[in-house]
Structures are given as structure tokens and as C-alpha cells.
Coordinates of C-alpha atoms in Angstrom, one line a residue:
M1 CA 95.9 258.5 31.4
P2 CA 97.5 260.2 28.4
P3 CA 98.1 257.6 25.4
D4 CA 101.7 258.6 25.2
T5 CA 102.2 257.9 28.6
L6 CA 100.7 254.4 28.6
G7 CA 102.6 253.7 25.3
C8 CA 105.6 254.4 27.0
R9 CA 105.1 252.3 30.1
C10 CA 104.2 249.4 27.9
L11 CA 107.5 250.0 25.9
F12 CA 109.3 250.0 29.2
C13 CA 107.6 246.8 30.4
F14 CA 108.6 245.0 27.1
L15 CA 112.3 246.1 27.3
L16 CA 112.5 244.9 31.0
L17 CA 111.2 241.5 30.0
A18 CA 113.8 241.3 27.3
L19 CA 116.4 242.3 29.4
M20 CA 115.4 239.6 32.1
L21 CA 115.3 236.9 29.4
A22 CA 118.8 238.0 28.2
V23 CA 120.5 237.6 31.5
R24 CA 118.5 235.0 32.9
P25 CA 120.5 232.0 34.3
V26 CA 121.7 229.4 31.7
W27 CA 119.8 226.4 33.5
A28 CA 116.8 228.6 34.5
D29 CA 114.6 226.2 32.6
V30 CA 116.2 223.0 34.1
P31 CA 113.9 221.8 37.1
R32 CA 116.0 222.1 40.4
I33 CA 116.0 219.5 43.4
D34 CA 116.9 220.5 46.4
V35 CA 119.8 218.2 47.9
S36 CA 118.0 218.0 51.3
A37 CA 115.3 215.9 49.4
D38 CA 114.9 212.5 51.1
S39 CA 112.2 210.7 49.6
R40 CA 111.4 206.8 49.0
T41 CA 108.9 207.6 46.5
S42 CA 109.6 208.5 42.8
V43 CA 110.5 212.2 42.0
T44 CA 110.7 211.7 38.2
H45 CA 108.3 214.5 37.7
R46 CA 111.1 216.7 39.2
F47 CA 113.0 216.2 36.2
A48 CA 112.8 217.3 32.6
Y49 CA 113.6 215.1 29.6
L50 CA 114.3 214.8 26.1
I51 CA 113.6 211.8 23.8
E52 CA 116.1 210.6 21.1
S53 CA 113.5 210.5 18.4
E54 CA 116.1 211.3 15.6
G55 CA 119.0 209.3 16.8
P56 CA 121.5 208.9 19.6
L57 CA 122.8 211.9 21.2
T58 CA 126.0 212.8 23.1
V59 CA 126.4 214.4 26.5
G60 CA 127.5 217.8 24.6
Q61 CA 124.4 217.6 22.5
V62 CA 122.2 217.2 25.0
V63 CA 123.5 220.1 27.1
K64 CA 123.4 222.2 23.9
Q65 CA 119.8 221.6 23.5
V66 CA 119.0 222.1 27.0
D67 CA 120.7 225.6 27.2
Q68 CA 120.0 226.6 23.7
R69 CA 116.5 225.2 23.0
P70 CA 114.8 224.8 26.3
E71 CA 111.3 224.6 24.7
K72 CA 112.2 221.1 23.7
L73 CA 112.5 219.9 27.4
L74 CA 109.3 217.8 28.4
R75 CA 108.0 217.4 31.7
P76 CA 106.5 214.1 33.1
D77 CA 102.8 214.7 34.2
R78 CA 103.2 212.0 36.9
S79 CA 105.6 210.7 39.4
I80 CA 107.1 208.2 37.0
L81 CA 107.8 208.5 33.0
V82 CA 106.2 206.1 31.2
Q83 CA 107.0 205.7 27.3
G84 CA 105.7 202.1 26.3
I85 CA 107.5 199.1 24.9
G86 CA 110.0 199.6 22.4
S87 CA 110.2 203.6 22.9
P88 CA 113.6 205.4 22.0
P89 CA 116.1 206.0 24.8
V90 CA 115.1 209.4 26.9
W91 CA 117.4 211.8 28.7
L92 CA 116.4 213.2 32.1
V93 CA 117.7 216.4 33.4
A94 CA 117.6 218.1 36.9
D95 CA 119.8 220.3 38.6
V96 CA 120.8 219.4 42.3
E97 CA 120.9 222.6 44.4
Q98 CA 123.5 222.5 47.5
P99 CA 123.2 225.9 49.6
H100 CA 125.3 224.4 52.4
P101 CA 129.0 224.5 52.7
D102 CA 129.7 220.9 53.6
P103 CA 129.1 218.2 50.9
V104 CA 125.9 216.0 51.0
L105 CA 126.0 212.3 50.1
R106 CA 122.9 211.7 48.0
R107 CA 121.8 208.4 46.0
I108 CA 119.8 208.4 42.8
V109 CA 118.2 205.2 42.3
L110 CA 116.0 204.1 39.2
G111 CA 113.7 201.5 40.9
I112 CA 113.0 199.2 37.7
G113 CA 115.0 196.0 37.2
W114 CA 114.4 195.6 33.6
L115 CA 116.2 198.6 32.1
D116 CA 118.7 197.7 29.4
R117 CA 121.3 200.6 30.0
V118 CA 121.3 203.6 32.2
D119 CA 124.2 206.3 32.0
M120 CA 124.6 209.0 34.4
Y121 CA 126.5 212.3 33.9
L122 CA 127.2 214.8 36.4
L123 CA 128.3 218.3 35.4
R124 CA 129.7 221.4 37.2
G125 CA 129.4 224.2 35.0
D126 CA 131.0 223.0 31.6
S127 CA 133.0 220.4 33.5
L128 CA 132.1 216.7 33.4
I129 CA 132.6 215.6 37.0
A130 CA 131.5 211.9 37.3
V131 CA 130.2 209.1 34.9
A132 CA 128.7 205.9 35.7
T133 CA 126.8 203.1 33.9
T134 CA 124.5 200.3 34.9
G135 CA 121.6 198.2 33.4
D136 CA 120.9 194.6 32.1
R137 CA 123.4 195.0 29.0
L138 CA 126.3 195.1 31.4
P139 CA 127.2 192.1 33.8
V140 CA 126.7 192.7 37.5
Q141 CA 130.2 193.2 38.2
Q142 CA 130.5 195.9 35.7
R143 CA 127.6 197.8 36.9
S144 CA 127.5 200.9 39.3
G145 CA 126.6 199.6 42.5
Q146 CA 126.6 196.1 41.4
N147 CA 122.9 195.6 42.1
R148 CA 119.8 195.2 40.0
F149 CA 118.8 198.7 40.0
G150 CA 120.3 201.8 38.3
Q151 CA 122.0 203.2 41.6
F152 CA 124.4 206.3 41.6
D153 CA 126.1 207.6 45.0
H154 CA 127.6 210.9 44.8
W155 CA 128.7 213.6 47.4
Y156 CA 127.1 216.9 46.2
E157 CA 129.3 220.3 46.8
T158 CA 128.0 223.8 47.3
G159 CA 126.5 225.0 44.1
V160 CA 124.5 223.6 41.5
T161 CA 125.1 220.2 39.9
R162 CA 123.5 218.9 36.8
V163 CA 122.2 215.4 36.5
L164 CA 121.9 213.9 33.1
L165 CA 120.4 210.4 32.9
R166 CA 120.0 208.3 29.9
V167 CA 117.5 205.6 29.8
E168 CA 117.5 202.7 27.3
T169 CA 115.3 199.5 27.3
A170 CA 113.5 197.3 24.8
D171 CA 111.1 196.6 27.6
P172 CA 108.1 199.0 28.8
M173 CA 109.9 202.3 29.4
V174 CA 109.0 202.9 33.0
V175 CA 111.1 205.1 35.0
P176 CA 110.8 205.8 38.5
V177 CA 113.8 207.9 40.2
S178 CA 114.1 208.4 43.6
F179 CA 116.6 210.9 45.3
S180 CA 117.4 210.2 48.8
S181 CA 120.0 209.7 51.5
V182 CA 121.9 206.3 51.6
E183 CA 119.9 205.1 54.8
T184 CA 116.7 206.0 53.3
S185 CA 117.6 203.8 50.2
H186 CA 118.7 201.2 52.5
A187 CA 115.6 201.2 54.4
Q188 CA 113.6 201.0 51.0
G189 CA 116.0 197.9 50.0
L190 CA 115.2 196.2 53.1
H191 CA 111.5 196.6 52.7
D192 CA 111.8 195.4 49.3
A193 CA 113.7 192.3 50.4
I194 CA 111.1 191.6 53.1
F195 CA 108.3 191.9 50.6
Y196 CA 109.9 189.5 47.9
S197 CA 111.0 186.9 50.7
F198 CA 107.6 186.6 51.7
I199 CA 106.0 186.3 48.2
Y200 CA 108.8 184.0 47.0
G201 CA 108.5 181.9 50.3
V202 CA 104.8 181.4 49.9
V203 CA 105.1 180.5 46.2
T204 CA 108.0 178.3 46.6
A205 CA 106.5 176.4 49.6
L206 CA 103.2 175.9 47.7
L207 CA 105.3 174.9 44.7
L208 CA 107.3 172.2 46.3
Y209 CA 104.2 170.9 48.3
N210 CA 102.6 170.0 44.9
F211 CA 105.6 168.7 43.3
L212 CA 105.9 166.3 46.2
L213 CA 102.1 165.4 45.8
F214 CA 102.7 164.8 42.1
V215 CA 105.6 162.6 42.9
G216 CA 103.4 160.7 45.2
I217 CA 100.1 160.1 43.4
R218 CA 101.3 160.9 39.7
Q219 CA 98.4 163.3 38.8
R220 CA 99.2 165.7 36.1
R221 CA 97.4 168.7 37.6
Y222 CA 100.2 169.0 40.5
L223 CA 102.9 168.9 38.0
F224 CA 101.0 171.8 35.8
Y225 CA 100.5 173.6 39.2
T226 CA 104.2 173.2 39.9
L227 CA 105.2 174.4 36.2
Y228 CA 102.9 177.2 36.7
M229 CA 104.2 178.6 40.1
G230 CA 107.8 177.9 38.9
A231 CA 107.2 180.0 35.5
F232 CA 105.8 182.8 37.7
L233 CA 108.9 182.7 40.0
A234 CA 111.1 182.6 37.0
M235 CA 109.4 185.6 35.3
N236 CA 109.2 187.7 38.4
L237 CA 113.2 187.0 39.1
S238 CA 113.9 187.9 35.3
Y239 CA 112.0 191.1 35.3
T240 CA 112.8 192.5 38.7
G241 CA 116.7 191.9 37.8
L242 CA 116.8 189.6 41.1
G243 CA 117.4 186.4 38.7
M244 CA 120.4 188.1 37.0
V245 CA 122.2 189.3 40.4
A246 CA 121.4 186.0 42.3
F247 CA 121.7 183.2 39.3
W248 CA 123.3 184.6 36.0
P249 CA 125.3 187.8 37.0
G250 CA 127.1 187.4 33.7
A251 CA 124.8 186.2 31.2
V252 CA 123.8 189.4 29.4
L253 CA 122.2 187.8 26.5
W254 CA 120.2 185.4 28.6
Q255 CA 118.8 188.4 30.6
Q256 CA 117.5 190.2 27.5
W257 CA 115.3 187.1 26.4
A258 CA 114.4 185.6 29.8
P259 CA 111.6 188.0 30.5
P260 CA 109.6 187.4 27.3
L261 CA 110.6 183.6 27.4
F262 CA 109.3 183.2 31.0
M263 CA 106.2 185.2 30.2
F264 CA 105.1 182.6 27.6
C265 CA 106.1 179.6 29.9
F266 CA 104.0 181.3 32.7
M267 CA 101.0 181.8 30.5
F268 CA 101.2 178.2 28.7
S269 CA 101.8 176.5 31.9
G270 CA 98.9 178.3 33.3
L271 CA 96.7 177.2 30.6
A272 CA 97.8 173.7 30.8
F273 CA 96.9 173.7 34.3
A274 CA 93.7 175.4 33.9
T275 CA 92.4 173.0 31.0
N276 CA 93.6 169.9 33.1
F277 CA 92.2 171.0 36.6
L278 CA 88.9 172.2 35.0
R279 CA 88.6 169.0 32.6
I280 CA 88.2 171.5 29.7
A281 CA 89.1 168.5 27.0
R282 CA 86.2 166.5 28.4
F283 CA 83.5 169.1 28.7
R284 CA 84.7 171.8 26.2
P285 CA 86.6 169.9 23.6
G286 CA 86.4 172.6 21.0
L287 CA 87.9 175.3 23.5
Y288 CA 90.5 173.0 24.4
R289 CA 91.5 172.3 20.8
A290 CA 91.4 176.4 20.1
I291 CA 93.7 176.8 23.2
R292 CA 96.1 174.1 22.2
T293 CA 96.1 176.0 18.6
L294 CA 96.6 179.5 20.0
C295 CA 99.6 178.5 22.1
L296 CA 101.3 176.6 19.3
A297 CA 100.9 179.6 16.9
Y298 CA 102.3 181.9 19.5
L299 CA 105.3 179.6 20.2
I300 CA 106.2 179.4 16.6
V301 CA 105.9 183.3 16.2
F302 CA 108.1 183.5 19.3
L303 CA 110.7 181.3 18.2
V304 CA 110.9 183.2 14.7
M305 CA 111.5 186.4 16.5
L306 CA 114.1 184.6 18.8
V307 CA 116.0 183.6 15.7
A308 CA 115.9 186.9 14.3
N309 CA 116.8 188.4 17.6
Q310 CA 113.5 190.7 17.6
Q311 CA 113.6 191.4 21.1
S312 CA 111.0 194.3 21.1
A313 CA 108.7 192.3 18.8
A314 CA 108.8 189.4 21.1
L315 CA 108.0 191.5 24.1
L316 CA 104.9 193.0 22.2
L317 CA 103.9 189.6 21.3
A318 CA 104.1 188.4 24.9
F319 CA 102.4 191.5 26.3
S320 CA 99.7 191.1 23.5
L321 CA 98.9 187.3 25.0
V322 CA 98.5 188.7 28.5
P323 CA 94.8 189.9 28.4
L324 CA 93.8 187.1 26.2
F325 CA 95.4 184.8 28.8
S326 CA 93.4 186.5 31.4
V327 CA 90.2 186.4 29.6
L328 CA 90.7 182.6 28.9
M329 CA 91.4 181.9 32.4
L330 CA 88.3 183.6 33.8
Y331 CA 86.1 182.1 30.9
M332 CA 87.3 178.6 31.8
G333 CA 86.6 179.2 35.4
V334 CA 83.2 180.6 35.1
S335 CA 82.2 177.8 32.6
S336 CA 83.4 175.1 34.9
W337 CA 81.8 176.8 37.9
R338 CA 78.4 176.8 36.1
A339 CA 78.7 173.5 35.2
G340 CA 78.8 172.2 38.8
N341 CA 82.8 171.7 39.4
R342 CA 82.9 172.8 43.0
A343 CA 86.5 173.5 43.2
A344 CA 86.2 176.0 40.2
R345 CA 85.0 178.5 42.7
Y346 CA 88.5 178.6 44.2
F347 CA 90.1 178.6 40.7
L348 CA 87.8 181.7 39.8
L349 CA 88.6 183.5 42.8
G350 CA 92.5 182.9 42.5
T351 CA 92.3 183.9 38.6
L352 CA 90.3 187.1 39.7
A353 CA 92.9 188.1 42.3
S354 CA 95.9 187.7 39.8
T355 CA 93.9 189.6 37.0
V356 CA 93.0 192.4 39.4
G357 CA 96.5 192.5 40.8
A358 CA 97.9 192.6 37.1
S359 CA 95.5 195.3 36.3
V360 CA 96.1 197.4 39.3
T361 CA 99.9 197.1 38.4
G362 CA 99.5 198.0 34.8
F363 CA 97.2 201.0 35.5
S364 CA 99.9 202.2 38.1
V365 CA 102.7 201.9 35.6
W366 CA 100.6 203.4 32.7
G367 CA 99.5 206.2 34.9
V368 CA 95.7 205.7 34.8
L369 CA 96.1 205.2 38.7
P370 CA 98.4 207.1 41.0
F371 CA 101.9 205.4 41.1
T372 CA 102.5 203.8 44.4
W373 CA 104.7 200.7 45.3
V374 CA 101.8 199.0 46.7
G375 CA 100.1 199.3 43.3
F376 CA 103.4 198.6 41.3
R377 CA 103.6 195.1 43.4
A378 CA 99.8 194.3 43.0
V379 CA 100.6 191.8 40.4
D380 CA 102.9 189.8 42.8
I381 CA 100.4 190.1 45.8
G382 CA 97.4 188.9 43.4
M383 CA 99.7 186.0 42.2
A384 CA 100.5 185.0 45.9
I385 CA 96.7 185.1 46.7
D386 CA 96.2 183.1 43.5
A387 CA 98.7 180.3 44.5
V388 CA 97.0 180.2 48.0
L389 CA 93.5 179.7 46.4
L390 CA 94.6 177.3 43.7
V391 CA 96.0 174.9 46.4
L392 CA 92.8 175.2 48.3
A393 CA 91.2 174.2 44.8
L394 CA 93.3 171.4 44.6
A395 CA 92.7 170.4 48.2
D396 CA 88.9 170.5 47.4
L397 CA 89.4 168.3 44.7
V398 CA 91.4 166.0 46.7
R399 CA 88.4 166.1 49.3
Q400 CA 86.0 165.3 46.7
Y401 CA 88.0 162.4 45.5
Q402 CA 88.3 160.9 48.9
E403 CA 84.8 161.6 49.5
A404 CA 83.9 159.6 46.3
R405 CA 86.2 156.9 47.1
Q406 CA 84.8 156.5 50.8
K407 CA 81.3 156.4 49.1
A408 CA 82.5 153.7 46.8
E409 CA 84.2 151.7 49.4
H410 CA 81.1 151.9 51.4
Q411 CA 78.9 151.0 48.4
A412 CA 81.4 147.9 48.2
Q413 CA 80.8 146.7 51.6
V414 CA 77.1 147.1 51.6
D415 CA 74.6 144.7 50.1
P416 CA 72.6 146.8 47.7
L417 CA 69.3 144.6 48.1
T418 CA 68.9 144.7 51.8
G419 CA 71.3 147.6 53.0
L420 CA 73.1 145.3 55.4
N421 CA 77.0 144.6 55.3
N422 CA 78.1 142.2 52.8
R423 CA 80.7 139.6 53.5
R424 CA 83.4 142.5 52.4
G425 CA 81.9 144.9 55.1
F426 CA 81.1 142.4 57.7
L427 CA 84.5 140.4 58.1
P428 CA 86.7 143.5 59.0
I429 CA 84.3 144.3 61.8
A430 CA 84.0 140.8 63.2
R431 CA 87.8 140.5 63.2
S432 CA 88.3 143.4 65.4
F433 CA 85.6 142.1 67.7
W434 CA 87.5 138.8 67.5
S435 CA 90.9 140.2 68.5
L436 CA 89.3 142.3 71.3
A437 CA 87.7 139.1 72.7
E438 CA 91.2 137.3 72.4
R439 CA 92.9 140.0 74.2
Q440 CA 90.2 140.0 77.2
E441 CA 90.0 136.3 77.2
G442 CA 86.2 137.0 76.6
D443 CA 83.5 135.2 74.3
I444 CA 81.8 136.0 71.0
C445 CA 79.6 134.2 69.1
I446 CA 78.8 133.9 65.5
A447 CA 75.3 132.9 64.1
I448 CA 74.3 131.7 60.6
L449 CA 70.7 132.0 59.3
D450 CA 69.4 130.5 56.2
L451 CA 65.7 130.9 55.0
D452 CA 64.0 127.6 54.6
H453 CA 62.6 126.6 51.3
F454 CA 63.4 129.8 49.7
K455 CA 64.0 128.5 46.4
E456 CA 60.3 127.4 46.2
I457 CA 59.3 131.1 46.7
N458 CA 61.3 132.3 44.0
D459 CA 60.0 129.6 41.7
Q460 CA 56.5 130.1 42.4
Y461 CA 56.2 133.9 42.8
G462 CA 59.3 135.1 41.0
H463 CA 62.4 136.9 41.9
N464 CA 60.9 140.2 42.6
T465 CA 58.8 138.6 45.3
G466 CA 61.9 136.8 46.6
D467 CA 63.7 140.1 46.8
A468 CA 60.8 141.7 48.6
V469 CA 61.0 138.8 51.2
L470 CA 64.6 139.2 51.6
R471 CA 64.5 142.8 52.2
R472 CA 61.8 142.2 54.9
I473 CA 63.6 139.5 56.8
A474 CA 66.8 141.8 56.7
A475 CA 64.6 144.5 58.4
I476 CA 63.1 142.0 61.1
L477 CA 66.6 140.7 61.8
N478 CA 67.8 144.2 62.2
E479 CA 65.1 145.3 64.4
S480 CA 65.5 142.2 66.3
K481 CA 69.4 142.3 67.1
R482 CA 70.9 144.1 70.1
N483 CA 72.8 147.1 70.0
G484 CA 76.3 146.1 69.2
D485 CA 75.5 142.9 67.5
I486 CA 77.0 142.9 63.9
L487 CA 74.3 141.9 61.1
G488 CA 75.3 140.9 57.6
R489 CA 74.1 139.4 54.4
W490 CA 76.3 136.3 54.0
G491 CA 75.1 135.3 50.4
G492 CA 71.9 134.3 48.8
E493 CA 69.1 133.7 51.3
E494 CA 71.9 133.2 54.3
F495 CA 72.7 136.0 57.1
I496 CA 75.3 136.1 59.5
V497 CA 75.6 137.7 62.9
A498 CA 78.5 138.4 65.2
L499 CA 77.3 138.6 68.9
P500 CA 80.4 140.2 70.9
D501 CA 80.9 139.6 74.5
T502 CA 78.0 136.9 74.4
T503 CA 77.9 133.4 75.8
L504 CA 76.6 130.4 73.9
D505 CA 73.3 130.3 76.1
E506 CA 72.9 134.1 75.4
A507 CA 73.4 133.8 71.8
H508 CA 70.9 130.9 71.9
R509 CA 68.1 133.2 73.3
V510 CA 68.8 136.0 71.0
T511 CA 68.8 133.8 67.8
E512 CA 65.8 132.0 69.0
R513 CA 64.0 135.4 69.1
F514 CA 65.1 135.8 65.4
R515 CA 63.4 132.8 64.6
R516 CA 60.3 133.4 66.5
R517 CA 60.1 136.7 64.7
V518 CA 60.6 135.4 61.3
E519 CA 58.2 132.5 61.9
T520 CA 55.4 134.9 62.8
W521 CA 55.9 137.0 59.6
V522 CA 53.1 136.7 56.9
M523 CA 53.4 138.2 53.4
R524 CA 50.4 138.4 51.1
E525 CA 51.1 137.9 47.3
R526 CA 48.5 137.3 44.6
G527 CA 45.8 136.2 47.1
A528 CA 48.1 133.9 48.9
E529 CA 49.8 134.2 52.1
I530 CA 53.9 133.7 52.2
R531 CA 55.2 132.3 55.2
V532 CA 59.1 132.0 55.9
T533 CA 60.9 130.0 58.7
V534 CA 64.6 130.3 59.3
S535 CA 67.4 127.6 60.3
I536 CA 70.2 129.0 62.6
G537 CA 73.3 127.5 63.6
V538 CA 75.4 129.2 66.3
A539 CA 79.0 128.7 67.6
S540 CA 81.1 130.2 70.6
R541 CA 84.9 131.4 70.6
L542 CA 85.4 129.4 74.0
T543 CA 86.1 126.1 72.3
W544 CA 89.1 125.0 70.6
H545 CA 88.6 127.4 67.8
Q546 CA 91.9 129.3 66.5
S547 CA 90.4 131.7 64.3
L548 CA 87.2 133.6 63.3
N549 CA 87.2 131.5 60.1
D550 CA 87.1 128.4 62.5
L551 CA 84.2 129.9 64.4
I552 CA 82.2 130.8 61.1
V553 CA 83.0 127.0 60.1
V554 CA 81.7 125.6 63.1
A555 CA 78.4 128.0 63.1
D556 CA 77.9 126.7 59.4
R557 CA 77.9 123.2 60.7
Q558 CA 75.5 123.9 63.3
L559 CA 73.5 125.3 60.6
Y560 CA 73.5 122.0 58.6
R561 CA 72.8 120.3 61.7
A562 CA 69.5 122.5 62.1
K563 CA 68.5 122.0 58.5
S564 CA 69.1 118.1 58.7
T565 CA 67.1 117.7 62.0
G566 CA 63.8 119.5 60.7
R567 CA 64.4 123.2 59.9
N568 CA 62.9 126.1 61.7
R569 CA 65.2 125.8 64.9
V570 CA 68.3 127.0 66.4
C571 CA 71.4 124.4 66.9
A572 CA 74.3 125.7 69.0
G573 CA 77.3 123.8 69.7
G574 CA 80.9 123.9 71.3
E575 CA 81.5 124.9 74.9
R576 CA 84.6 125.8 76.6
H577 CA 86.9 122.8 76.8
G578 CA 84.7 120.8 74.7
L579 CA 85.1 118.7 71.7
S580 CA 87.2 119.9 68.6
P581 CA 85.2 121.0 65.7
G582 CA 85.8 117.6 63.8
S583 CA 84.1 115.7 66.4
L584 CA 81.1 118.0 67.4
P585 CA 77.9 116.0 68.3
S586 CA 75.5 115.4 65.4

């Protein structure tokens, strides 16, 4: 091709491109949204945006910049716009194209409940056709839509309608924008209501349950758990905007400071619960003092910021404590678990669930993970799991306490030398058999056994030998008793046996077997043989005895009778319709 021909063609293409740019539509560089779009998910990537980096902009200034300097328009690189804490206000701009002859109703929702102010402007050509304002700096009654989100409904007519959204907040600048029909928006709202009802219901039920436990047993760990879950609810309500809509619709200043305040309350109460539940003050006193100092320092700095009305700084301070809080909770859980605290495993799993949930939400908000509503709500799901696992941890601690108490009660009812029931363990069982015998008009016998001349064994061979004799006699008696008989150590060298559903004659035969078994036992000590005999007194209920105590007294009198008539024998007394205890035969 000749060089002049090639040059002419290049010049022609350049002139054609220049002509196209000169006659391009005014809004050609503004993203367009088809009015038929109807999605629950965020479409922020379908908008362009400007940052008020050099001071506030008016609607006219924004339109002028969009028309004359389109290169200043930025595009979100994900489905939501993320700018961080303390970011300057942003303007989002998009053109809604309506090719149909009939107007179409569409709703724009900014699905974050902590935005301070959202202004929407709709333009047709150079005319401003609609203005609406919402956000936390307005009472609920004065907001567009009167709900917790920035929500704007409009009938879009044929042609192109420019949408301008100005978003301002001291909290993290996170802007998910949905463009949908009213029906789709209602369905999403119902989905949100079901989700939060479930989360709040679970947490509230566990909170009230543990508060009642605290009222009943006055252990501080239940109070700290209640405060921890209560602070989570308050923090969540303040950040989602549900708190302002439901509880403080006109308290604009309170809504500005409630999120950082409740964040501190949540983390401080969580650390208080963890240190108490894991007994950090006892096992790690240095760590406990460090945590207290840290909390006090953060609280003082927060109060200074509150007095100075530095909300953005207070939010940065609160968010700076979040990773430290998670690390401390995990560290305390791991340390306590490794130290042998069985309940710490539930605490550790719960803390992992809440930490993972918070991380997923954070990564979703910051764009590290694809933004989804499940990811955005992962922190709530994680906290609900944490709440359940912490209740299991408390229940496991209660179970350990009950096991320890039962073990202590059992030990209190058992003679440590012989392993038999002591008086405290014997009497309740004997009383139950006595009551049964009374109801059925049956019999029950009591036998009291005393080792003869036992003091001489202690004096001659020492108490260690005496203890060995007592242990062996207890074993002989335990082997000789029948199934159902109740054996106990009554005190010193005395033993007691309850023989349910046994007549006096049967009791005499059983106790005589005791006596013979003891008499034939021999123990060798220091080259000598130690032999022991036993005297036994037996009494039956089927006399004039009015209580178990009466029966024991009569059995003791029969024992005295056996002792006084030569020892190493069984004396049984009292028959049905016989003599009263005071006139038993001697």
C-alpha cells in the first residue's frame, strides 16, 4: 500500500474517533442499570463513585464533574464499596434505563444499618425530580422509608434517570446497594427477620437461663455470661440499626455512640467471663493483672474520646481491641485446657467459632472474600454457636461440681479405715428399711457387734496393728452378711448391722455365724498369734419399739448383756407383744 494512502486512512480514522467523542452522549461514561434488574444481592459494582476528598460537594458540582471530568469517576472492584473507618463521604452515580412505555416501580436499598446519612437525588436531564434522606443522624420518623436501612422507592418512567447517592458515616464505609422490585425487597426483609429472630431468640433464651442460675446459686460466672450475651445483643442491635428502630427511634446522639460503647462492653464482659470461668486469677495471676490493666487503659481513653466527641477515634480504638480480644480469649482457652480444665474445651471451641465468624465477616466486608449475606452474617452465626458452647461449658462445670459434691458426700458417709458405711451413711438406709417394715407390718432386726478386749491389742501391739485387725474384721463381717443386709462401723471397735425382713430367730443365726467366723480368725504379729472374739446384741422391731432409735438402744442393751455374761456370745431379746425395753430380762 502506498505510504500516502496509509497516511490518509490513519488521518481519517483519527478524525472519525474525534467526531465520535465530540458527539458522545453526555452520560456515556456513567454506568447504566436496566430497570428490569431485580436482584437481592448487591449491585454496587454497577455504580461509579466520587470521593469528597477536598470538602463537601453539591449536587450541581457532582453533575458537573461527572459530565466534564468523567475520568475522576471510580469503579468498585467488587460487589460492595469498602472505604474503611473515618473515610470521607462518597457519591455513587448510575443511570437507570427504562425502555418501556409504562412506569416501573423499583427500590434502592443500602443494606447496612450503621450509615450516618444517605441522600438520594434523581435527575431527568437537568431537572432534579426527587430527593430523599435517611441515616442514623435522623430520627426514624424523619427518614425515607422509616426503617433501619437507606431505602428509596421510585416509579421510573421511559428514558434515562440518573441516580446520585451520597453516603456519609464515621463507622466503616461499607456500601452494599441493591436494586430490585418491592416484592423482592420484602422477601429479603422477611429472610433477615427470620435470621435475626432465630439468633436473638437463641441468645436471649441462654441469657435468661443463666441469669436465673445466677439468681439461684449466686455464682459470678453466670452473671458474667449474662452480661457477655447481653452486650452482644446490644452491640448487634446498635450496629444493625434494629435498636434505634425498636428502642430509641429519636435518640440520634445515642445511636452515634452506642456501637463503640457496646463493643467495649461486649469485649470487657467477655474477658470478665473468661477470666472467672477459667480461673485465670488463680492459675495465671500475671495475665489476670495484665488484662485488668489493659481494660482500664482502654476505658480511660474511650471516656476521653467520649468527652471530646471524637466518634471516629473511638471506633478506631474499639476496632483495634477486637483482634487483641480474640487472641486473649483463644490464649486463655488453650492455656486452661492444657492445664487440665475439662470445661475449657467447650470454651475454646466456642471462642474459635466466634473468632472464625468475625474473621469471615471482616474478610467479606473488606473484599478479601466474595461478599455474600451468609459471609456478612457469619459473626452472628459464630456468636450463636459460641453462646451454645459456653452454656455447655457451664453445664460441664456444674456436672464436675456435682460429681465432686457427690464424691465428697460419699466420702463423708464412708468410714475411711474399713470402707464400710459410717453412722452418717448407715442411718438413712436403715431408716428407709424401718419405714418399709412399718408399712408392710414386717420385721427388721438390728445387731450391734463389739470386739472383746480390743484395747489390749492396741496397747500391746500398737494402733497400726489395731487398725489392721479392724480392717480384717470388717472384711469378715462383709463376707458373712447376706445380700440385703446393711453393715456399718458404729464407732471405735463397734459395728452395726441392719437385717431387713428378718425375724429375731433368723437374726440370731446370722449373727452367730458372724461370731464363729471372727472367733476362728487368727492374725500373726511379731511371732505371736492374735485372736479376736466379738460380743453381739440383737433386737427385733416386733416389740414395743416406736422408732429405729429405740431398736438401736435395745440392741445396745443386749450387747451390754452379752458383755456382762462372759463375752464372745450373741444375746437377742424382745419378742412380739413382749416386755417393754425398760424391763427386758437381764
